[in-house]
Amino acid sequence: MPKLDDVAQGRALWRALLTEEALAGEARDEQTRDFPNDLLERFCGLFGPALIANALPGALNPSLVTQARLLAKLAANRQTEALNMVLDHGHDVIPMKGFATSRLYHRDSESRITGDLDLLVRADDVGGIVATLLNEGYAVAADLPMPPWGFVSEASYLPMTSADGLVDIDLHIHPDCYPLSLGLTTEDVFGASRTIDIASGPIKVPSPEHMLLIALSNAAKEKLGPQSVKSLLDCGRILASEPALDWAEFEEMTARAYLKGPSCVVFAAIRYLRMENDLGPMGNPILTANFSAAMRDLENGFADGFAFNRKLTREIFLTAEPTVTLRRAKDRLIGLFSKGTGIPPGAEVSKDR
């Protein structure tokens, strides 16, 4: 079990990340005392050293932070070049998730490591975009580790990796996998998209409501586990930065997408991690117990890992409606006998990397 001090320290660190109000000097010492190295290492593994250095100035080795910032800047520049290349070839795409949220909702955009470059595309356009990427030296990352049931997402494919290995492009034909597309379609996102200016020129991004729903869907899909933390952080930053969200529209979308329950859980988690309250979802002791366990995991940086049985329990009792849980179980069962490859249409001839 993690020490109580680690829990308090982790929660204070989460608050600093969500509010972009750094803990420093006396304030840090008074609230959390010294941060242990293992806790900092776990949070660096989740968020990257640059974000943690912003939240806790002086807590990390300066050379580690400098290296992380240089790598993040290189990745951001290469992803921007890749996006411009796709746009220059006449393809209509919308960057989602980290690439978009980092530039709109994070004060230090390059500290929000983005991983893949996630592009929303129309299904009919996938073949042409794949052909362009192949001509530019990209190949399917078909050697990625797979679960026993194979690739089950109907929303996206395996990423395509640049020849230099610095850019992974993830093509999405739905904003996220089931059940999000029931409440938010690709055409919805394209129709409500807005244009923003970045250093290299204008790009289209989703509306604030759609960005929030996509981030929320990803956080719930990842069961508030280690892969959810950046989406959870994005949700918090969008909520803090967009005071005029259309909540009526948002609630309609969550209802259609079977995300009303998970949205309550995600928003309760954000309020808890911002230290605005100590209460999770009420009225159900099983839900409350699972919420408390999820908060301990987030606070201690998953000190005990995130085993499959914990993922399954979290999904059943906290982050998915029963209909969604059953659908996912069915997809996994089918995948055990007929594994999906995740290879984008037209990319079968590309080489594994």
Coordinates of C-alpha atoms in Angstrom, one line a residue:
M1 CA 0.0 0.0 0.0
P2 CA 1.3 3.5 -0.8
K3 CA 2.2 5.8 2.1
L4 CA -0.4 8.4 3.0
D5 CA 2.2 11.1 2.3
D6 CA 2.6 9.8 -1.3
V7 CA -1.1 10.0 -1.8
A8 CA -1.2 13.7 -0.6
Q9 CA 1.8 14.5 -2.6
G10 CA 0.4 12.9 -5.8
R11 CA -2.9 14.8 -5.3
A12 CA -1.0 18.1 -4.9
L13 CA 1.0 17.4 -8.0
W14 CA -2.2 16.6 -10.0
R15 CA -3.7 19.9 -8.8
A16 CA -0.6 21.8 -10.0
L17 CA -0.9 20.1 -13.4
L18 CA -4.6 20.7 -13.8
T19 CA -4.5 24.4 -12.7
E20 CA -1.0 25.2 -14.2
E21 CA -0.2 26.7 -10.8
A22 CA 3.2 25.4 -9.9
L23 CA 4.0 24.2 -6.4
A24 CA 7.3 25.8 -5.3
G25 CA 9.4 26.7 -2.3
E26 CA 7.5 26.9 1.0
A27 CA 4.2 26.1 -0.5
R28 CA 5.4 22.8 -1.8
D29 CA 7.2 21.9 1.4
E30 CA 4.2 22.9 3.6
Q31 CA 1.7 20.9 1.5
T32 CA 3.6 17.8 0.6
R33 CA 7.1 17.9 2.2
D34 CA 9.8 16.4 -0.1
F35 CA 8.6 14.5 -3.1
P36 CA 10.2 11.0 -3.1
N37 CA 12.1 10.1 -6.2
D38 CA 10.0 7.0 -7.0
L39 CA 6.8 9.1 -7.1
L40 CA 8.5 11.7 -9.3
E41 CA 9.7 9.0 -11.6
R42 CA 6.3 7.5 -12.0
F43 CA 4.7 10.8 -12.7
C44 CA 7.5 11.6 -15.3
G45 CA 6.7 8.3 -16.9
L46 CA 3.0 9.3 -17.1
F47 CA 3.3 12.9 -18.2
G48 CA 6.9 13.5 -19.3
P49 CA 9.6 15.4 -17.3
A50 CA 8.7 18.8 -18.9
L51 CA 5.2 18.9 -17.5
I52 CA 6.4 17.7 -14.1
A53 CA 9.1 20.4 -14.1
N54 CA 6.5 23.0 -14.8
A55 CA 4.4 21.8 -11.8
L56 CA 7.4 21.3 -9.5
P57 CA 10.2 23.8 -10.4
G58 CA 13.6 22.6 -9.3
A59 CA 12.4 19.1 -8.4
L60 CA 14.1 17.3 -11.3
N61 CA 17.6 17.1 -12.7
P62 CA 18.0 20.1 -15.0
S63 CA 19.7 18.0 -17.7
L64 CA 16.8 15.6 -17.7
V65 CA 14.3 18.5 -18.2
T66 CA 16.4 20.1 -20.9
Q67 CA 16.7 16.8 -22.8
A68 CA 12.9 16.2 -22.5
R69 CA 12.1 19.7 -23.8
L70 CA 14.4 19.2 -26.8
L71 CA 12.9 15.9 -27.7
A72 CA 9.4 17.3 -27.2
K73 CA 10.2 20.2 -29.5
L74 CA 11.6 17.9 -32.1
A75 CA 8.5 15.7 -32.0
A76 CA 6.2 18.7 -32.2
N77 CA 8.1 20.2 -35.2
R78 CA 8.1 16.9 -37.0
Q79 CA 4.4 16.3 -36.4
T80 CA 3.6 19.8 -37.6
E81 CA 5.6 19.1 -40.8
A82 CA 3.8 15.8 -41.2
L83 CA 0.4 17.5 -40.9
N84 CA 1.4 20.2 -43.4
M85 CA 2.5 17.5 -45.8
V86 CA -0.9 15.8 -45.6
L87 CA -2.7 19.1 -46.0
D88 CA -0.4 20.1 -48.9
H89 CA -1.5 17.0 -50.8
G90 CA -5.1 18.2 -50.6
H91 CA -6.4 15.9 -47.9
D92 CA -9.1 17.1 -45.6
V93 CA -8.1 16.1 -42.0
I94 CA -8.7 17.4 -38.5
P95 CA -5.9 16.9 -35.9
M96 CA -7.4 15.7 -32.6
K97 CA -6.4 14.9 -29.0
G98 CA -2.9 16.0 -27.9
F99 CA -1.8 17.8 -31.0
A100 CA -4.9 20.1 -30.8
T101 CA -5.3 20.4 -27.0
S102 CA -1.6 21.1 -26.4
R103 CA -1.8 24.2 -28.6
L104 CA -5.1 25.5 -27.2
Y105 CA -5.3 24.6 -23.5
H106 CA -1.7 24.2 -22.2
R107 CA 0.4 27.3 -21.5
D108 CA 3.6 25.4 -22.5
S109 CA 2.3 23.5 -25.5
E110 CA 5.5 21.5 -26.1
S111 CA 5.5 20.1 -22.6
R112 CA 2.3 18.2 -23.3
I113 CA 3.8 15.2 -25.1
T114 CA 1.5 14.1 -27.9
G115 CA 2.6 10.6 -28.8
D116 CA 0.8 9.8 -32.1
L117 CA -0.5 12.5 -34.5
D118 CA -4.2 11.6 -34.4
L119 CA -6.0 12.7 -37.6
L120 CA -9.7 12.5 -38.1
V121 CA -10.5 11.6 -41.7
R122 CA -13.6 10.5 -43.7
A123 CA -13.7 6.8 -44.4
D124 CA -13.8 7.4 -48.1
D125 CA -10.5 9.4 -47.9
V126 CA -8.4 6.8 -46.1
G127 CA -7.1 5.1 -49.2
G128 CA -5.8 8.3 -50.7
I129 CA -4.2 9.4 -47.5
V130 CA -2.5 6.0 -47.0
A131 CA -1.2 6.2 -50.6
T132 CA 0.3 9.6 -49.8
L133 CA 1.9 8.4 -46.6
L134 CA 3.4 5.4 -48.4
N135 CA 4.8 7.6 -51.1
E136 CA 6.4 9.7 -48.4
G137 CA 8.1 6.8 -46.8
Y138 CA 5.6 5.9 -44.1
A139 CA 4.9 2.2 -43.2
V140 CA 2.4 0.5 -40.9
A141 CA 3.8 -0.2 -37.4
A142 CA 2.5 -3.8 -37.6
D143 CA 5.0 -5.1 -35.0
L144 CA 3.3 -3.4 -32.1
P145 CA 2.3 -5.7 -29.2
M146 CA -1.3 -6.9 -29.4
P147 CA -3.7 -8.3 -26.8
P148 CA -4.9 -11.9 -27.3
W149 CA -8.0 -10.7 -29.1
G150 CA -6.1 -8.7 -31.7
F151 CA -7.0 -5.3 -33.0
V152 CA -10.7 -4.6 -32.2
S153 CA -11.1 -0.9 -32.7
E154 CA -13.5 0.1 -35.5
A155 CA -12.5 3.8 -35.2
S156 CA -8.9 3.7 -36.2
Y157 CA -6.0 1.6 -37.5
L158 CA -2.5 0.8 -36.5
P159 CA -0.3 3.9 -36.8
M160 CA 1.8 4.6 -39.8
T161 CA 5.4 5.5 -39.0
S162 CA 7.7 7.9 -40.8
A163 CA 10.9 6.7 -42.3
D164 CA 13.0 8.4 -39.6
G165 CA 10.8 6.8 -36.9
L166 CA 9.9 10.2 -35.3
V167 CA 6.3 10.5 -36.4
D168 CA 3.4 8.0 -35.9
I169 CA 0.2 9.0 -37.7
D170 CA -3.0 7.5 -36.3
L171 CA -5.9 7.7 -38.8
H172 CA -9.3 7.8 -37.2
I173 CA -12.6 7.3 -39.2
H174 CA -14.6 8.0 -36.0
P175 CA -13.7 10.4 -33.2
D176 CA -13.2 7.5 -30.9
C177 CA -14.1 3.8 -30.7
Y178 CA -17.5 2.5 -29.6
P179 CA -19.7 4.0 -28.1
L180 CA -18.6 7.6 -28.9
S181 CA -19.7 7.5 -32.5
L182 CA -23.3 7.0 -31.4
G183 CA -23.3 10.5 -30.0
L184 CA -20.6 12.2 -32.1
T185 CA -20.0 11.4 -35.7
T186 CA -17.1 12.3 -38.0
E187 CA -19.4 14.6 -40.0
D188 CA -20.4 16.3 -36.7
V189 CA -16.8 17.1 -36.0
F190 CA -16.1 18.3 -39.5
G191 CA -19.2 20.4 -39.5
A192 CA -18.5 22.2 -36.2
S193 CA -14.8 22.4 -36.6
R194 CA -13.0 25.8 -36.2
T195 CA -9.8 27.2 -37.7
I196 CA -6.9 28.2 -35.5
D197 CA -3.6 29.6 -36.4
I198 CA -0.4 27.9 -35.4
A199 CA 3.2 28.9 -36.4
S200 CA 3.0 27.0 -39.7
G201 CA -0.4 28.3 -40.7
P202 CA -4.1 27.7 -40.2
I203 CA -5.5 24.3 -39.3
K204 CA -8.9 22.9 -38.4
V205 CA -9.6 21.5 -34.9
P206 CA -12.8 20.2 -33.2
S207 CA -15.2 22.6 -31.4
P208 CA -14.6 23.0 -27.6
E209 CA -17.5 20.7 -26.8
H210 CA -16.3 18.0 -29.2
M211 CA -12.7 18.3 -27.9
L212 CA -14.0 17.8 -24.4
L213 CA -16.1 14.8 -25.4
I214 CA -13.3 13.2 -27.3
A215 CA -10.9 13.6 -24.3
L216 CA -13.6 12.3 -21.9
S217 CA -14.2 9.3 -24.1
N218 CA -10.5 8.4 -24.2
A219 CA -10.2 8.8 -20.4
A220 CA -13.1 6.5 -19.8
K221 CA -12.0 4.0 -22.5
E222 CA -8.7 3.7 -20.8
K223 CA -10.5 3.1 -17.5
L224 CA -8.8 6.0 -15.7
G225 CA -5.6 3.9 -16.0
P226 CA -2.0 5.0 -16.9
Q227 CA -3.0 5.5 -20.6
S228 CA -5.8 7.9 -19.5
V229 CA -3.9 10.5 -17.6
K230 CA -3.2 12.9 -20.5
S231 CA -6.8 12.7 -21.6
L232 CA -7.9 13.4 -18.1
L233 CA -5.5 16.3 -17.9
D234 CA -6.9 17.6 -21.2
C235 CA -10.4 17.4 -19.8
G236 CA -9.4 19.5 -16.9
R237 CA -7.6 22.1 -19.0
I238 CA -10.6 22.4 -21.4
L239 CA -13.0 22.9 -18.5
A240 CA -10.8 25.5 -17.0
S241 CA -10.3 27.4 -20.3
E242 CA -13.8 27.2 -21.8
P243 CA -16.3 28.9 -19.5
A244 CA -19.1 29.1 -22.2
L245 CA -19.4 25.5 -23.2
D246 CA -22.8 24.4 -24.6
W247 CA -23.7 22.0 -21.8
A248 CA -27.1 21.2 -23.3
E249 CA -25.4 20.0 -26.5
F250 CA -22.8 18.2 -24.5
E251 CA -25.3 16.3 -22.3
E252 CA -27.3 15.3 -25.4
M253 CA -24.2 13.8 -27.0
T254 CA -23.2 11.9 -23.8
A255 CA -26.7 10.5 -23.5
R256 CA -26.6 9.2 -27.1
A257 CA -23.1 7.8 -26.6
Y258 CA -23.8 5.9 -23.4
L259 CA -21.3 8.2 -21.6
K260 CA -23.5 10.0 -19.0
G261 CA -22.3 7.8 -16.2
P262 CA -18.7 7.8 -17.2
S263 CA -18.8 11.6 -17.7
C264 CA -20.0 12.0 -14.1
V265 CA -17.1 9.9 -13.0
V266 CA -14.5 11.8 -15.0
F267 CA -15.7 15.2 -13.9
A268 CA -15.8 14.0 -10.3
A269 CA -12.2 12.8 -10.7
I270 CA -11.1 16.2 -12.0
R271 CA -12.8 18.0 -9.1
Y272 CA -11.2 15.6 -6.6
L273 CA -7.7 16.0 -8.1
R274 CA -8.1 19.8 -8.2
M275 CA -8.8 19.5 -4.4
E276 CA -12.3 21.0 -4.8
N277 CA -13.9 18.2 -2.9
D278 CA -13.3 14.8 -1.4
L279 CA -16.4 13.1 -2.6
G280 CA -16.8 10.8 -5.6
P281 CA -20.1 9.5 -7.1
M282 CA -22.6 9.0 -4.4
G283 CA -25.5 6.6 -3.9
N284 CA -23.7 3.3 -4.8
P285 CA -21.2 1.9 -2.4
I286 CA -19.5 -0.3 -5.1
L287 CA -19.2 2.7 -7.4
T288 CA -17.8 4.8 -4.5
A289 CA -15.3 2.2 -3.5
N290 CA -14.1 1.8 -7.1
F291 CA -13.9 5.6 -7.5
S292 CA -11.7 5.8 -4.3
A293 CA -9.4 3.0 -5.6
A294 CA -9.1 4.8 -8.9
M295 CA -8.1 8.1 -7.2
R296 CA -5.5 6.2 -5.1
D297 CA -4.0 4.9 -8.3
L298 CA -3.9 8.3 -9.9
E299 CA -2.4 9.9 -6.8
N300 CA 0.4 7.4 -6.4
G301 CA 1.2 7.2 -10.1
F302 CA 0.1 3.5 -10.3
A303 CA 2.6 2.3 -7.9
D304 CA 1.1 -1.2 -8.0
G305 CA 0.8 -1.2 -11.8
F306 CA -2.6 -1.7 -13.5
A307 CA -3.3 -5.4 -13.9
F308 CA -5.9 -6.8 -16.2
N309 CA -8.3 -7.8 -13.4
R310 CA -8.2 -4.2 -12.1
K311 CA -8.8 -2.9 -15.6
L312 CA -11.9 -5.2 -16.0
T313 CA -13.3 -4.2 -12.6
R314 CA -12.8 -0.5 -13.3
E315 CA -14.6 -0.9 -16.6
I316 CA -17.5 -2.8 -15.2
F317 CA -18.2 -0.7 -12.2
L318 CA -16.9 2.8 -13.1
T319 CA -16.0 3.8 -16.6
A320 CA -18.5 2.1 -18.9
E321 CA -22.3 1.6 -19.1
P322 CA -23.4 -2.1 -18.9
T323 CA -24.3 -2.1 -22.6
V324 CA -20.8 -0.9 -23.5
T325 CA -19.1 -3.4 -21.3
L326 CA -21.1 -6.3 -22.9
R327 CA -20.3 -5.0 -26.4
R328 CA -16.6 -4.8 -25.6
A329 CA -16.6 -8.3 -24.1
K330 CA -18.3 -9.6 -27.2
D331 CA -15.7 -7.9 -29.5
R332 CA -12.8 -9.4 -27.4
L333 CA -14.4 -12.9 -27.6
I334 CA -14.8 -12.7 -31.3
G335 CA -11.2 -11.4 -31.6
L336 CA -9.9 -14.5 -29.9
F337 CA -11.1 -16.6 -32.9
S338 CA -10.8 -14.0 -35.7
K339 CA -8.1 -11.4 -34.9
G340 CA -8.3 -8.0 -36.5
T341 CA -5.0 -6.8 -38.0
G342 CA -5.6 -3.0 -37.8
I343 CA -3.8 -2.5 -41.1
P344 CA -5.3 0.5 -43.0
P345 CA -6.9 -0.1 -46.4
G346 CA -4.3 0.0 -49.1
A347 CA -1.3 -0.3 -46.7
E348 CA -1.0 -4.1 -46.8
V349 CA 2.1 -3.8 -49.0
S350 CA 4.0 -1.7 -46.5
K351 CA 6.9 -3.1 -44.5
D352 CA 6.8 -3.7 -40.8
R353 CA 9.0 -1.5 -38.6

